[in-house]
Coordinates of C-alpha atoms and ligand atoms in Angstrom, one line a residue:
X21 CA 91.0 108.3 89.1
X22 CA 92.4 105.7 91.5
X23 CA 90.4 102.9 90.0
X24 CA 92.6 103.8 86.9
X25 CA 89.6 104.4 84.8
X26 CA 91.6 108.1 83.4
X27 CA 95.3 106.0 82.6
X28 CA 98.2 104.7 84.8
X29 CA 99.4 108.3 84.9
X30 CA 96.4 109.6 86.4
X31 CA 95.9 106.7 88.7
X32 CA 99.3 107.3 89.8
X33 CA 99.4 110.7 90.2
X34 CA 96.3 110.3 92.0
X35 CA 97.6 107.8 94.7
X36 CA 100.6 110.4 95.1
X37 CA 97.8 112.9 96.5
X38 CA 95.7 111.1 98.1
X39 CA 99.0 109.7 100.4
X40 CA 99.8 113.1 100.8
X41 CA 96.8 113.8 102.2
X42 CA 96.5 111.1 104.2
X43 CA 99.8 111.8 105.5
X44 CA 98.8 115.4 106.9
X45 CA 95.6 114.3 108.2
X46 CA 93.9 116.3 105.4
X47 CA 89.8 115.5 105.4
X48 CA 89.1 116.4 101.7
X49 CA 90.6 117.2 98.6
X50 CA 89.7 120.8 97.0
X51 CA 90.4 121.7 93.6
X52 CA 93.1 124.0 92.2
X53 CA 93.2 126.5 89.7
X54 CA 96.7 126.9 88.8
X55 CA 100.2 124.6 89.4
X56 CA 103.5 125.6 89.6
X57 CA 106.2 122.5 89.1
X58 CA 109.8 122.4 89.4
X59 CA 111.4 120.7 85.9
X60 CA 115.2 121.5 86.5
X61 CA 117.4 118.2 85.9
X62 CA 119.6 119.0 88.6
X63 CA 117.4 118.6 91.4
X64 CA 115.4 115.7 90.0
X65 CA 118.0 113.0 88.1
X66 CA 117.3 110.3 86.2
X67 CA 114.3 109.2 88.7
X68 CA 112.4 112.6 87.6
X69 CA 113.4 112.5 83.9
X70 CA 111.6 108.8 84.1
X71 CA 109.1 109.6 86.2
X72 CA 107.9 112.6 84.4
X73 CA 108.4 110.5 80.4
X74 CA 105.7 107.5 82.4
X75 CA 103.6 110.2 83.1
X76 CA 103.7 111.0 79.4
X77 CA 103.7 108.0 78.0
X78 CA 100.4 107.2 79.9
X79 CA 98.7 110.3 78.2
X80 CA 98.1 111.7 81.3
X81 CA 98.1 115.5 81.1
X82 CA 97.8 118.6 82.9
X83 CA 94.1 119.7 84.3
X84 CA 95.1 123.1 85.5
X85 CA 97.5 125.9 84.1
X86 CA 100.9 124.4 85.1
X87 CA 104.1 126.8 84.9
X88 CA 107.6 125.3 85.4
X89 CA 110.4 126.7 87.2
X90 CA 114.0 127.7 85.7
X91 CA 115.9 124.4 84.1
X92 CA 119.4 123.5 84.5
X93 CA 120.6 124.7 80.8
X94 CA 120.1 127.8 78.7
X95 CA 117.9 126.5 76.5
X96 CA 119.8 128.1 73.3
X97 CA 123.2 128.4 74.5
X98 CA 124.2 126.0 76.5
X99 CA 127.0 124.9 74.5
X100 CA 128.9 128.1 75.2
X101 CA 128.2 127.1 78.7
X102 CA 130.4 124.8 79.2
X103 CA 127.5 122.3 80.0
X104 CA 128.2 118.8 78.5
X105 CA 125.7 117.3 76.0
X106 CA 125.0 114.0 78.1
X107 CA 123.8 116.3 80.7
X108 CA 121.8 119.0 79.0
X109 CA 120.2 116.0 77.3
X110 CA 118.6 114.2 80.2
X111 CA 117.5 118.2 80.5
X112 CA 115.5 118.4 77.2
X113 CA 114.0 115.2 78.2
X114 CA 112.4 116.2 80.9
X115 CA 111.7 119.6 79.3
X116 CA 110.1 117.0 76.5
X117 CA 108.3 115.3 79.3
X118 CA 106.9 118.2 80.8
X119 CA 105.7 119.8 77.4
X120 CA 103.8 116.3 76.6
X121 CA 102.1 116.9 79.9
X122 CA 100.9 120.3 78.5
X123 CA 103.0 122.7 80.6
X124 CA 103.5 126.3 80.2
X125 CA 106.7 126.8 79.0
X126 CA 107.5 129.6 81.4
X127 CA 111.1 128.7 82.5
X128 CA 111.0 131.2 85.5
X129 CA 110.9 131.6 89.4
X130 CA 108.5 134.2 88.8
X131 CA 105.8 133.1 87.0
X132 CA 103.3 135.6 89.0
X133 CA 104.8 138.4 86.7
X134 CA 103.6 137.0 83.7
X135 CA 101.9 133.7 83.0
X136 CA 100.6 132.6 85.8
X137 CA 99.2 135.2 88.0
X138 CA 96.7 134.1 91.1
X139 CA 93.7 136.3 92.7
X140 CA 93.4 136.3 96.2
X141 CA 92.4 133.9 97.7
X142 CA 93.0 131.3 95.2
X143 CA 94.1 127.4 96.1
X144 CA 96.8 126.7 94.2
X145 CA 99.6 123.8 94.1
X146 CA 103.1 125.4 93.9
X147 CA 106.5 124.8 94.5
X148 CA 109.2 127.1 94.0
X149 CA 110.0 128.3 97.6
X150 CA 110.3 132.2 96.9
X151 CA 107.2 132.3 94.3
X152 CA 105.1 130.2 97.5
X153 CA 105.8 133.0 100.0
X154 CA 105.2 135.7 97.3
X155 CA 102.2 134.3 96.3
X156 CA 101.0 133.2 99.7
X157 CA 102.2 136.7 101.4
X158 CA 101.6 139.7 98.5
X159 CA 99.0 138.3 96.8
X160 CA 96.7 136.3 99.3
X161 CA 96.6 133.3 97.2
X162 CA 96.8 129.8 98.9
X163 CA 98.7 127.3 98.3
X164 CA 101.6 125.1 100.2
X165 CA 105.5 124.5 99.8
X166 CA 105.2 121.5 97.0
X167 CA 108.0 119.4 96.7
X168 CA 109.0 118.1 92.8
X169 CA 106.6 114.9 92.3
X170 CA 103.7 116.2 94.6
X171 CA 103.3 119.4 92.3
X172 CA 102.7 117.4 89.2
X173 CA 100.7 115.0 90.5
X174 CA 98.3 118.1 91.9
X175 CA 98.7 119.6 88.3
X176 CA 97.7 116.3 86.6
X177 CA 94.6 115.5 88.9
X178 CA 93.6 119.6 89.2
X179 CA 93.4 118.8 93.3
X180 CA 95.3 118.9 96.3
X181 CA 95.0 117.7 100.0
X182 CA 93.2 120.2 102.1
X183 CA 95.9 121.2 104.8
X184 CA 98.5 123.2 106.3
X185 CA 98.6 126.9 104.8
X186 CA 95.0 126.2 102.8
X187 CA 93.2 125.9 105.7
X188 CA 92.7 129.7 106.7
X189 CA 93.3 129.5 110.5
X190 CA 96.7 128.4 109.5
X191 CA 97.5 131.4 108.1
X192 CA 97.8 133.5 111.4
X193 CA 100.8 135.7 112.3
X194 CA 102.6 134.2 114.9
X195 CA 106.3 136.1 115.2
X196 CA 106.1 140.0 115.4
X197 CA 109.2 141.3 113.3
X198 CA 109.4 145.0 113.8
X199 CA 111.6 146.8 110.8
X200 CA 113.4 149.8 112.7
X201 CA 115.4 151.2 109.9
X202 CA 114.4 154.5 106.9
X203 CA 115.3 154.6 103.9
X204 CA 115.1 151.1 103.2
X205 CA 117.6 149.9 99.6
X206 CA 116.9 146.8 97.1
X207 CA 119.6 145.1 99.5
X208 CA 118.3 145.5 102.8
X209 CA 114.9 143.7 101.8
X210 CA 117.0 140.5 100.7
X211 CA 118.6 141.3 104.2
X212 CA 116.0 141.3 106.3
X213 CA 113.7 138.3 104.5
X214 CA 117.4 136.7 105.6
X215 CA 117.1 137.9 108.9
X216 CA 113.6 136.9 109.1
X217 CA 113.7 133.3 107.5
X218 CA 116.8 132.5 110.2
X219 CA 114.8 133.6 113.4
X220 CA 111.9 132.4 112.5
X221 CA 111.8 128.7 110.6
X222 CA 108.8 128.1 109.4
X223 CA 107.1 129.9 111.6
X224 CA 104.6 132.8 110.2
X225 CA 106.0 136.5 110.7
X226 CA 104.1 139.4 110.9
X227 CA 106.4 142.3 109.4
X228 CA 105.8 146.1 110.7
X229 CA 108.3 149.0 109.1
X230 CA 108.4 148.5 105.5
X231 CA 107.4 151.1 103.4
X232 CA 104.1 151.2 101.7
X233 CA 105.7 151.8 98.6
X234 CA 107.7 148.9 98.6
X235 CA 108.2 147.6 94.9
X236 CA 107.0 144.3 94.1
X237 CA 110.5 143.1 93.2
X238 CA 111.6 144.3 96.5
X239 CA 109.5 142.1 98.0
X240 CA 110.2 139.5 95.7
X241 CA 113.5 140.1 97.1
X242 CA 112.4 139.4 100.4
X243 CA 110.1 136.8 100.1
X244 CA 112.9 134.7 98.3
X245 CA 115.5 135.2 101.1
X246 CA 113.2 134.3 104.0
X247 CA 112.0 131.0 101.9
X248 CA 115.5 130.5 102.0
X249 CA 117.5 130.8 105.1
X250 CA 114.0 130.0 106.6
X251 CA 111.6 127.7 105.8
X252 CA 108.6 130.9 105.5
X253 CA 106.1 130.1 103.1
X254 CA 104.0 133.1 104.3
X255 CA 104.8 136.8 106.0
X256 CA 102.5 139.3 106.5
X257 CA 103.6 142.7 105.8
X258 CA 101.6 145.1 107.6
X259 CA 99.6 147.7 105.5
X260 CA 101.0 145.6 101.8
X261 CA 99.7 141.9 102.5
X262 CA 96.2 141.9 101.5
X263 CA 95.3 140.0 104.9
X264 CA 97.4 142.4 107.2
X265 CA 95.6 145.6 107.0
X266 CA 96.7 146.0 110.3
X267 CA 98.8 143.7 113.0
X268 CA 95.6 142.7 114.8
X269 CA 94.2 141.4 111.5
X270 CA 97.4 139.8 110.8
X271 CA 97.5 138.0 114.0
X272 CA 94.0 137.0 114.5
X273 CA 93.3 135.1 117.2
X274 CA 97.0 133.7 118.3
X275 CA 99.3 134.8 121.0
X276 CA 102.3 136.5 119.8
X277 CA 105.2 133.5 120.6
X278 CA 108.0 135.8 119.9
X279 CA 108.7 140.0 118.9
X280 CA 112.5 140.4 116.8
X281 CA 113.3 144.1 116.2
X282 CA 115.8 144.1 112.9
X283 CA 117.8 147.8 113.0
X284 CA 120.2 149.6 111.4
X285 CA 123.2 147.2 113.1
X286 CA 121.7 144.0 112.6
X287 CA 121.2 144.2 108.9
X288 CA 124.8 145.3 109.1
X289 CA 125.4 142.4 111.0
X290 CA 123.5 140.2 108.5
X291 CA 125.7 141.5 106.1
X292 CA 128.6 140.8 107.4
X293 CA 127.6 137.1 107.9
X294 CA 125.7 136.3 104.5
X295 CA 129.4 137.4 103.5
X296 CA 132.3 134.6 103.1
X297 CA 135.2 136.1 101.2
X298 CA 135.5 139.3 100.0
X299 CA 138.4 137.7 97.9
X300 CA 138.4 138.9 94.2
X301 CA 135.5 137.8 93.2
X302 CA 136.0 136.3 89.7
X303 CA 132.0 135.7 89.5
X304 CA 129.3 138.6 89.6
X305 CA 125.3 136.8 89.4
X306 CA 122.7 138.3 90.1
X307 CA 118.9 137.8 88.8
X308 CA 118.0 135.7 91.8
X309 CA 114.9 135.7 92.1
X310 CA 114.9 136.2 88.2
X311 CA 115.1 139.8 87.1
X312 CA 111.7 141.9 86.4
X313 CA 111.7 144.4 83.5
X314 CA 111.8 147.5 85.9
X315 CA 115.2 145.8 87.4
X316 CA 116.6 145.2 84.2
X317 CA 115.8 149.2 83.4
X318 CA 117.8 150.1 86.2
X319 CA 120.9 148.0 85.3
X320 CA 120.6 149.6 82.0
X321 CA 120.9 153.1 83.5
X322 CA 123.6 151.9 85.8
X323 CA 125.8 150.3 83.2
X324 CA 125.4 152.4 80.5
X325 CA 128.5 153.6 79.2
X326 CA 131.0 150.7 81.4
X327 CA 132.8 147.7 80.2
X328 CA 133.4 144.2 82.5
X329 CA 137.0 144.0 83.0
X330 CA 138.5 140.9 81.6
X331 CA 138.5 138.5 84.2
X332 CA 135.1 138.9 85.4
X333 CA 132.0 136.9 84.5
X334 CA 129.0 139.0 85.1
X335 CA 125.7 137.1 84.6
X336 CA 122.2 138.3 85.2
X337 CA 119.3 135.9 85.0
X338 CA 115.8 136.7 83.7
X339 CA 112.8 134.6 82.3
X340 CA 112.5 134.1 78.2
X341 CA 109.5 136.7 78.0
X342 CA 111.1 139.4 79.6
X343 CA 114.8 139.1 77.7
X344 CA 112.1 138.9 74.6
X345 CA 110.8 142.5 75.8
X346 CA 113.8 144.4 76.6
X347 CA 115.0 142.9 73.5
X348 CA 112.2 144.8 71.5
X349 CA 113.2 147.9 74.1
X350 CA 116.8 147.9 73.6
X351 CA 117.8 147.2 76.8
X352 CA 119.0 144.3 76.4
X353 CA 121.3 145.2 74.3
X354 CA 122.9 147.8 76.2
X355 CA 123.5 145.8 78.6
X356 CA 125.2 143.2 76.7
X357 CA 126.8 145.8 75.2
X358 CA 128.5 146.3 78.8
X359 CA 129.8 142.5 78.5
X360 CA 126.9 141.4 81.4
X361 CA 125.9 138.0 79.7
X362 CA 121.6 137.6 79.8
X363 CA 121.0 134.6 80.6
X364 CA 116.9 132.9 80.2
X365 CA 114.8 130.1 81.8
X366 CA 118.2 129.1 84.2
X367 CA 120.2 129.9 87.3
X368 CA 123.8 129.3 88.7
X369 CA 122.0 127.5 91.4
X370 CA 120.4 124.5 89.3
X371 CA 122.5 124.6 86.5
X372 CA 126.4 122.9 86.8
X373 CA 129.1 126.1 86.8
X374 CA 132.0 123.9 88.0
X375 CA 133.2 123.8 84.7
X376 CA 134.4 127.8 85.1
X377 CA 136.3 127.1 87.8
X378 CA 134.9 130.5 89.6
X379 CA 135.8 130.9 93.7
X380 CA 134.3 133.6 94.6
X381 CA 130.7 135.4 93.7
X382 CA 129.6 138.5 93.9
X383 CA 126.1 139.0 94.6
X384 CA 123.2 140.7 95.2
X385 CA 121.1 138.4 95.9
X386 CA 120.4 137.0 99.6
X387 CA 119.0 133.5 98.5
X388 CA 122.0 133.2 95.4
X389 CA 124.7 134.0 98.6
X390 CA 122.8 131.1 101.2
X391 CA 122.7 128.7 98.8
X392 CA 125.4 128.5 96.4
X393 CA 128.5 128.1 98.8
X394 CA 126.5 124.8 99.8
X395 CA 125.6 123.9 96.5
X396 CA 128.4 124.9 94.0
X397 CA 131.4 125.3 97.1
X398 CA 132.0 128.6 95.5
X399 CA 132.6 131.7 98.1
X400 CA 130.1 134.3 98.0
X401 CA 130.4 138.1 98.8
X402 CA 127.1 139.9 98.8
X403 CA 126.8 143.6 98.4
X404 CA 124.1 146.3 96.4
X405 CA 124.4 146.3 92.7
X406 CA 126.3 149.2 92.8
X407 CA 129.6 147.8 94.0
X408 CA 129.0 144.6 92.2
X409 CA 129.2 147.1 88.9
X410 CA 132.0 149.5 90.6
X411 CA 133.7 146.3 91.4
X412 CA 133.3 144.4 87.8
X413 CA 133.8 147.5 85.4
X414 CA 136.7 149.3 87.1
X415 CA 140.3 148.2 86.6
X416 CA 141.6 145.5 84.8
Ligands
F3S18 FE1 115.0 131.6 90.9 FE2 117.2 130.2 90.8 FE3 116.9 132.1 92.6 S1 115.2 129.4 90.5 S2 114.7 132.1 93.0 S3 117.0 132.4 90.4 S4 117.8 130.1 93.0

């Protein structure tokens, strides 16, 4: 492949890998069986549109079941948007690009729900922060946190360098996080992956306290917050991880550096400091990471019957597929029926909202309330989908 003999693309793509590796000290290249790239315009310019269209144009493709994450525009409706048409054009070119390359045309954050789902103990090359520490924590599949260029080039060659979180004695707990609080809502997971991703960087926790029972998208919730205040690509949750049976297991042969206990107060506290206006909030998103069929069920239930006042956008983000689904279920339309807009294959992080003018957000979402102040200077006030629906259907 680096002699060229496959195309510039693959020789390219090839040389991007093996620096990599080189780079992290990796001995060996192993073979992947499923990628996971980022295609969203906003995070990767013109330099990604053209580097992704050379990559085409060489007839390179991709060797290994590639998803792609969210893109910066509805793909039907961006017009009523308020995106512009120079922009969501340099978007369909790299969409273009990406489907020369063969890509699954997944458009979601959570791909494991649907089109790409690892086994454990797979080696995988993913990006997409919150899907990595899913992946890596839930279902014991391996991969590391790809950045946008490394993850196609892994997806075009079908390897990646052997290092980091592949290598299994790299996967040990290191940080105990004890969970001291019953009754645990869709809220306090986000909190607590929050808390977690803030104390411990990218070191890797072992969690105790969580129920057994814990819903997938509740840990999606989780996973998603601590990939982002954090850098976690992997947690062990005692008694769900597939490699925690038990904290001894988890932990394997390290010390323990540190022990955090997260109560009742702190994710109170955690609250209070995700929190930066609680200033009518003109904005309600949620869908972050994007919204599973059994959370779109319980919106239904929850909005059945209400109306969004006028001056409220409410927005929930979900993937093409399951929109399709609920469609077919009648869910959807109930809750568009409400006046909550569905919104597929984007987000109101990657996509350009300035045009609305909005100053605060509501959310439930602890990764949509980290990031977008940063990203969109837009307020955030983050509460449990209950008062984000109290809040947006009553009054005027
Ligand atoms: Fe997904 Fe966007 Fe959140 S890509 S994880 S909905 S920031």
């Amino acid at each position: 492949m680096l002699d060229g003999e496959r195309g510039e693309g693959v020789r390219f793509a090839m040389e991007v890998v093996t620096r990599v590796g080189d780079i992290y000290g990796a001995e060996k290249l192993v073979q992947i069986s499923s990628s996971h790239v980022l295609g969203h315009y906003s995070s990767l310019h013109d330099a990604g549109v053209e580097m992704m269209e050379r990559f085409t144009g060489s007839k390179a493709s991709f060797r290994v079941p590639t998803t792609v994450d969210p893109i910066s525009i509805e793909p039907e409706r961006w017009r009523d948007l308020k995106i512009q048409s120079s922009y969501a054009e340099k978007q369909m070119r790299l969409t273009n690009a990406l489907m020369g390359l063969g890509v699954i045309p997944s458009f979601t954050c959570t791909p494991y729900e649907c089109c790409n789902v690892p086994r454990h103990g797979e080696i995988l090359a993913w990006s997409e922060s919150s899907a990595v520490a899913y992946v890596n924590s839930i279902v014991g599949a391996k991969t590391n946190r790809l950045t946008a260029g490394l993850d196609v080039s892994c997806a075009i060659t079908g390897l990646t360098p052997y290092f980091g979180l592949l290598i299994p004695e790299n996967r040990f707990g290191q940080v105990l996080i004890e969970v001291k609080k019953r009754k645990l809502g869709n809220l306090d997971f986000h909190t607590i992956g929050y808390i977690i991703g803030k104390t411990v960087g990218n070191r890797i926790p072992v969690v105790t306290g969580l129920p057994l029972d814990a819903k997938n998208y509740q840990l999606k919730g989780l996973a998603s917050a601590a990939a982002s205040s954090g850098s976690v690509a992997l947690f062990h949750a005692v008694g769900i991880s597939p490699d925690a049976r038990n904290v001894d297991q988890a932990f394997g042969p390290n010390e323990l550096e540190d022990k955090i206990v997260i109560d009742e107060s702190g994710i109170r506290e955690a609250e209070d400091e995700i929190t930066t206006s609680r200033e009518n909030p003109d904005f309600v998103a949620i869908g972050c990471p994007h919204y599973s069929i059994p959370e779109l069920i319980e919106l239904t239930h929850m909005v059945k019957g209400k109306r969004v006042k006028r001056n409220v956008e409410f927005w929930v983000y979900t993937s093409k597929h399951v929109a399709a689904y609920i469609r077919e279920m009648g869910v959807l339309q109930t809750i568009e029926a409400s006046g909550i807009r569905v919104l597929t294959s984007t987000c109101a992080v990657i996509s350009p909202i300035k045009e609305w003018g909005f100053k605060v957000m509501m959310t439930n979402s602890a990764k949509f309330a980290n990031v977008i102040p940063s990203e969109h200077k837009i307020d955030v006030y983050y509460a449990p989908l209950k008062d984000l629906i109290e809040y947006a259907t009553k009054g005027e």
